[in-house]
mmCIF file of C-alpha atoms in Angstrom:
data_model
loop_
_atom_site.group_PDB
_atom_site.id
_atom_site.type_symbol
_atom_site.label_atom_id
_atom_site.label_comp_id
_atom_site.label_asym_id
_atom_site.label_seq_id
_atom_site.Cartn_x
_atom_site.Cartn_y
_atom_site.Cartn_z
ATOM 1 C CA GLY A 1 -9.650 11.940 -35.247
ATOM 2 C CA GLU A 2 -9.936 8.617 -34.237
ATOM 3 C CA ALA A 3 -13.232 7.702 -32.236
ATOM 4 C CA HIS A 4 -13.153 5.698 -29.022
ATOM 5 C CA ALA A 5 -16.001 3.664 -26.879
ATOM 6 C CA LEU A 6 -17.560 5.480 -24.194
ATOM 7 C CA CYS A 7 -17.416 2.577 -22.168
ATOM 8 C CA THR A 8 -14.758 2.789 -19.259
ATOM 9 C CA HIS A 9 -16.110 -0.360 -16.979
ATOM 10 C CA LEU A 10 -16.169 -3.548 -18.721
ATOM 11 C CA ALA A 11 -16.951 -6.614 -16.877
ATOM 12 C CA LEU A 12 -16.911 -10.084 -18.908
ATOM 13 C CA VAL A 13 -17.435 -12.305 -15.717
ATOM 14 C CA ASP A 14 -18.121 -15.480 -15.687
ATOM 15 C CA LEU A 15 -18.495 -16.086 -19.079
ATOM 16 C CA ASN A 16 -16.091 -19.466 -19.762
ATOM 17 C CA LEU A 17 -13.751 -17.333 -21.641
ATOM 18 C CA ALA A 18 -10.739 -19.572 -22.623
ATOM 19 C CA SER A 19 -8.747 -16.772 -24.725
ATOM 20 C CA LEU A 20 -8.591 -13.203 -25.611
ATOM 21 C CA HIS A 21 -8.082 -12.221 -28.980
ATOM 22 C CA PRO A 22 -5.187 -9.682 -29.112
ATOM 23 C CA ALA A 23 -7.026 -7.079 -30.612
ATOM 24 C CA VAL A 24 -10.091 -7.611 -29.010
ATOM 25 C CA PHE A 25 -9.757 -3.815 -27.029
ATOM 26 C CA ALA A 26 -7.976 -2.367 -29.432
ATOM 27 C CA GLY A 27 -9.599 1.154 -29.743
ATOM 28 C CA MET A 28 -11.133 1.045 -25.880
ATOM 29 C CA VAL A 29 -10.416 3.700 -23.510
ATOM 30 C CA LEU A 30 -11.236 1.609 -20.341
ATOM 31 C CA ARG A 31 -9.964 2.318 -17.012
ATOM 32 C CA VAL A 32 -11.383 -0.875 -15.158
ATOM 33 C CA LEU A 33 -11.360 -4.606 -17.001
ATOM 34 C CA ASP A 34 -12.865 -7.250 -15.135
ATOM 35 C CA VAL A 35 -12.526 -10.605 -16.424
ATOM 36 C CA ARG A 36 -12.839 -12.775 -13.597
ATOM 37 C CA ARG A 37 -14.095 -16.271 -13.388
ATOM 38 C CA ASN A 38 -13.600 -17.150 -16.630
ATOM 39 C CA ARG A 39 -11.196 -19.735 -18.075
ATOM 40 C CA LEU A 40 -8.100 -17.757 -19.269
ATOM 41 C CA THR A 41 -4.733 -19.971 -18.867
ATOM 42 C CA GLU A 42 -3.083 -16.858 -20.558
ATOM 43 C CA LEU A 43 -3.091 -13.110 -21.263
ATOM 44 C CA PRO A 44 -1.560 -11.985 -24.678
ATOM 45 C CA ALA A 45 0.506 -8.766 -24.076
ATOM 46 C CA ALA A 46 -0.980 -7.022 -26.926
ATOM 47 C CA VAL A 47 -4.670 -7.160 -24.928
ATOM 48 C CA LEU A 48 -3.185 -4.934 -22.484
ATOM 49 C CA SER A 49 -0.617 -2.767 -24.491
ATOM 50 C CA ASP A 50 -3.901 -1.627 -26.463
ATOM 51 C CA LEU A 51 -5.794 -0.449 -22.675
ATOM 52 C CA ALA A 52 -2.491 2.082 -21.776
ATOM 53 C CA PRO A 53 -2.677 4.210 -20.439
ATOM 54 C CA SER A 54 -5.888 4.740 -19.047
ATOM 55 C CA LEU A 55 -6.116 0.986 -17.335
ATOM 56 C CA ARG A 56 -6.664 1.544 -13.405
ATOM 57 C CA ALA A 57 -7.802 -1.557 -12.551
ATOM 58 C CA LEU A 58 -7.525 -4.977 -13.981
ATOM 59 C CA ARG A 59 -9.313 -8.193 -12.660
ATOM 60 C CA LEU A 60 -8.240 -11.688 -13.465
ATOM 61 C CA GLY A 61 -9.312 -13.503 -10.334
ATOM 62 C CA GLY A 62 -10.701 -16.820 -10.608
ATOM 63 C CA ASN A 63 -8.987 -17.902 -13.938
ATOM 64 C CA ALA A 64 -6.493 -20.391 -14.930
ATOM 65 C CA LEU A 65 -3.492 -18.239 -15.260
ATOM 66 C CA TRP A 66 0.086 -20.163 -14.940
ATOM 67 C CA LEU A 67 2.355 -18.006 -16.350
ATOM 68 C CA LEU A 68 3.311 -14.233 -16.229
ATOM 69 C CA PRO A 69 5.858 -13.702 -18.374
ATOM 70 C CA ALA A 70 8.584 -11.035 -17.400
ATOM 71 C CA GLY A 71 7.319 -7.433 -18.512
ATOM 72 C CA ILE A 72 3.846 -8.526 -19.125
ATOM 73 C CA PHE A 73 2.388 -5.627 -17.418
ATOM 74 C CA SER A 74 4.728 -3.069 -18.292
ATOM 75 C CA ALA A 75 2.470 -1.143 -20.685
ATOM 76 C CA LEU A 76 0.157 0.023 -17.785
ATOM 77 C CA ALA A 77 2.091 2.677 -16.144
ATOM 78 C CA ALA A 78 -1.469 3.620 -14.718
ATOM 79 C CA LEU A 79 -2.545 0.621 -13.303
ATOM 80 C CA GLU A 80 -3.533 1.137 -9.491
ATOM 81 C CA GLU A 81 -5.359 -2.557 -8.608
ATOM 82 C CA LEU A 82 -4.421 -5.729 -10.198
ATOM 83 C CA ASP A 83 -6.523 -8.751 -8.694
ATOM 84 C CA LEU A 84 -4.712 -12.109 -9.710
ATOM 85 C CA HIS A 85 -6.148 -14.265 -7.226
ATOM 86 C CA GLY A 86 -7.918 -17.704 -7.562
ATOM 87 C CA ASN A 87 -5.260 -18.681 -10.657
ATOM 88 C CA ARG A 88 -2.787 -21.475 -11.137
ATOM 89 C CA LEU A 89 0.430 -19.095 -10.793
ATOM 90 C CA PRO A 90 3.216 -21.791 -9.065
ATOM 91 C CA ARG A 91 5.985 -18.705 -9.710
ATOM 92 C CA LEU A 92 6.608 -15.623 -11.010
ATOM 93 C CA ALA A 93 9.266 -14.201 -12.980
ATOM 94 C CA ALA A 94 11.468 -11.731 -12.097
ATOM 95 C CA GLY A 95 10.185 -8.710 -13.902
ATOM 96 C CA ALA A 96 6.832 -9.732 -13.914
ATOM 97 C CA PHE A 97 5.528 -6.171 -12.272
ATOM 98 C CA GLU A 98 8.119 -3.897 -14.264
ATOM 99 C CA GLY A 99 6.318 -0.859 -14.711
ATOM 100 C CA LEU A 100 3.851 -0.972 -12.357
ATOM 101 C CA ALA A 101 4.906 2.186 -10.664
ATOM 102 C CA ALA A 102 1.145 3.446 -9.514
ATOM 103 C CA LEU A 103 -0.091 0.678 -8.225
ATOM 104 C CA ARG A 104 -1.469 0.217 -5.024
ATOM 105 C CA THR A 105 -3.167 -3.026 -4.489
ATOM 106 C CA LEU A 106 -1.954 -6.517 -5.535
ATOM 107 C CA ASP A 107 -3.781 -9.475 -4.994
ATOM 108 C CA LEU A 108 -2.269 -12.852 -5.502
ATOM 109 C CA HIS A 109 -4.120 -14.868 -2.717
ATOM 110 C CA ASP A 110 -4.834 -18.972 -3.281
ATOM 111 C CA ASN A 111 -2.521 -19.230 -6.327
ATOM 112 C CA GLU A 112 0.316 -21.973 -6.204
ATOM 113 C CA LEU A 113 2.878 -20.053 -5.407
ATOM 114 C CA GLY A 114 5.954 -22.063 -3.347
ATOM 115 C CA SER A 115 8.937 -19.427 -3.624
ATOM 116 C CA LEU A 116 9.132 -15.458 -4.208
ATOM 117 C CA GLU A 117 12.591 -14.775 -5.195
ATOM 118 C CA PRO A 118 14.389 -11.377 -4.172
ATOM 119 C CA GLY A 119 13.616 -8.714 -6.680
ATOM 120 C CA THR A 120 10.127 -10.307 -7.587
ATOM 121 C CA LEU A 121 8.436 -7.208 -6.107
ATOM 122 C CA HIS A 122 10.908 -4.349 -7.274
ATOM 123 C CA GLY A 123 9.389 -1.057 -9.152
ATOM 124 C CA LEU A 124 6.236 -1.177 -7.172
ATOM 125 C CA PRO A 125 6.904 2.240 -5.082
ATOM 126 C CA ALA A 126 3.057 3.115 -4.272
ATOM 127 C CA LEU A 127 2.095 -0.289 -3.283
ATOM 128 C CA ARG A 128 -0.056 -0.285 -0.427
ATOM 129 C CA VAL A 129 -1.917 -3.676 -0.189
ATOM 130 C CA LEU A 130 -0.018 -7.095 -0.793
ATOM 131 C CA ASN A 131 -2.079 -10.173 -0.465
ATOM 132 C CA LEU A 132 -0.063 -13.610 -0.920
ATOM 133 C CA GLY A 133 -2.759 -15.489 1.613
ATOM 134 C CA GLY A 134 -3.302 -19.194 0.729
ATOM 135 C CA ASN A 135 -0.350 -20.102 -1.044
ATOM 136 C CA ARG A 136 2.582 -22.782 -0.762
ATOM 137 C CA LEU A 137 5.293 -20.322 0.405
ATOM 138 C CA GLU A 138 7.591 -21.768 2.801
ATOM 139 C CA GLN A 139 10.167 -18.591 3.871
ATOM 140 C CA VAL A 140 9.856 -15.025 3.313
ATOM 141 C CA PRO A 141 13.412 -14.623 2.377
ATOM 142 C CA ALA A 142 15.472 -10.959 3.032
ATOM 143 C CA GLY A 143 15.163 -8.557 0.186
ATOM 144 C CA LEU A 144 11.550 -9.499 -1.130
ATOM 145 C CA LEU A 145 9.567 -6.645 0.732
ATOM 146 C CA GLY A 146 12.476 -4.149 1.201
ATOM 147 C CA ALA A 147 11.586 -2.177 -1.655
ATOM 148 C CA LEU A 148 7.717 -1.828 -0.976
ATOM 149 C CA GLY A 149 8.113 1.495 1.669
ATOM 150 C CA ALA A 150 4.646 2.413 1.251
ATOM 151 C CA LEU A 151 3.429 -1.150 2.073
ATOM 152 C CA GLU A 152 0.509 -0.606 4.388
ATOM 153 C CA ARG A 153 -0.926 -4.283 4.755
ATOM 154 C CA LEU A 154 0.715 -7.354 4.328
ATOM 155 C CA GLU A 155 -1.611 -10.901 3.810
ATOM 156 C CA LEU A 156 0.741 -13.809 4.665
ATOM 157 C CA HIS A 157 -2.092 -15.977 6.359
ATOM 158 C CA ASN A 158 -2.696 -19.821 5.340
ATOM 159 C CA ASN A 159 0.673 -20.429 3.830
ATOM 160 C CA ARG A 160 3.415 -23.103 4.840
ATOM 161 C CA LEU A 161 5.497 -20.342 6.191
ATOM 162 C CA ALA A 162 8.093 -21.810 8.635
ATOM 163 C CA THR A 163 10.590 -19.852 7.971
ATOM 164 C CA ILE A 164 10.911 -15.743 7.802
ATOM 165 C CA ALA A 165 14.011 -14.130 7.142
ATOM 166 C CA ALA A 166 16.358 -11.875 9.634
ATOM 167 C CA GLY A 167 15.176 -8.254 8.369
ATOM 168 C CA ALA A 168 12.563 -9.578 5.803
ATOM 169 C CA PHE A 169 10.063 -6.853 6.918
ATOM 170 C CA ALA A 170 13.156 -3.825 7.455
ATOM 171 C CA GLY A 171 12.109 -1.248 5.614
ATOM 172 C CA LEU A 172 8.546 -1.464 5.344
ATOM 173 C CA ALA A 173 7.300 1.716 7.959
ATOM 174 C CA GLN A 174 4.514 1.850 6.693
ATOM 175 C CA LEU A 175 3.073 -1.259 7.563
ATOM 176 C CA ARG A 176 0.085 -1.429 9.404
ATOM 177 C CA ARG A 177 -1.316 -5.001 8.953
ATOM 178 C CA LEU A 178 0.732 -7.958 9.010
ATOM 179 C CA ALA A 179 -1.312 -11.344 8.904
ATOM 180 C CA LEU A 180 0.489 -14.455 9.683
ATOM 181 C CA HIS A 181 -2.016 -16.879 10.905
ATOM 182 C CA GLY A 182 -2.273 -20.254 9.797
ATOM 183 C CA ASN A 183 1.456 -21.113 8.722
ATOM 184 C CA ARG A 184 3.894 -23.141 10.546
ATOM 185 C CA LEU A 185 5.894 -20.721 12.381
ATOM 186 C CA GLY A 186 6.965 -22.267 15.463
ATOM 187 C CA TRP A 187 9.237 -18.454 16.633
ATOM 188 C CA LEU A 188 9.713 -15.377 15.664
ATOM 189 C CA ALA A 189 12.957 -13.724 16.080
#
């Protein structure tokens, strides 16, 4: 049989990495990949598909990612934690999180997100924690959060929220914490 590396947690933090070769992790069985605080602007889909199905945590915070193509994470069915904080994401493609049925934590704080379309967060039935704080969001549209029935914590602080659509939080029966401070909300209906 094929020999696999015994390393299950790989930290490549603060190494000034600008890119990852598509086959860099081929043959590795990683549970945690931590590439925080580098200079990555994109993530080759092949890098992620080589890590499926073992990867449980992917930490990409503090890079310069500006685009997440639809389905980029689709091979990572066992992923439970996805950290994308502190990147340069201005928008999220519909289907960017397709296939992440086991995802429990999604951290998107401190990006440049100006809006999120309904359907952007669909396909995340196990999601418990969603951090969208520190972005440029101006509204929470109806239908954005409705498919997140397991959500317990929602961070929307320090955005530019002026509008939260009626029923925006409908279906969030497990929600225990909702952070809205640091926004432009005049009133809630």
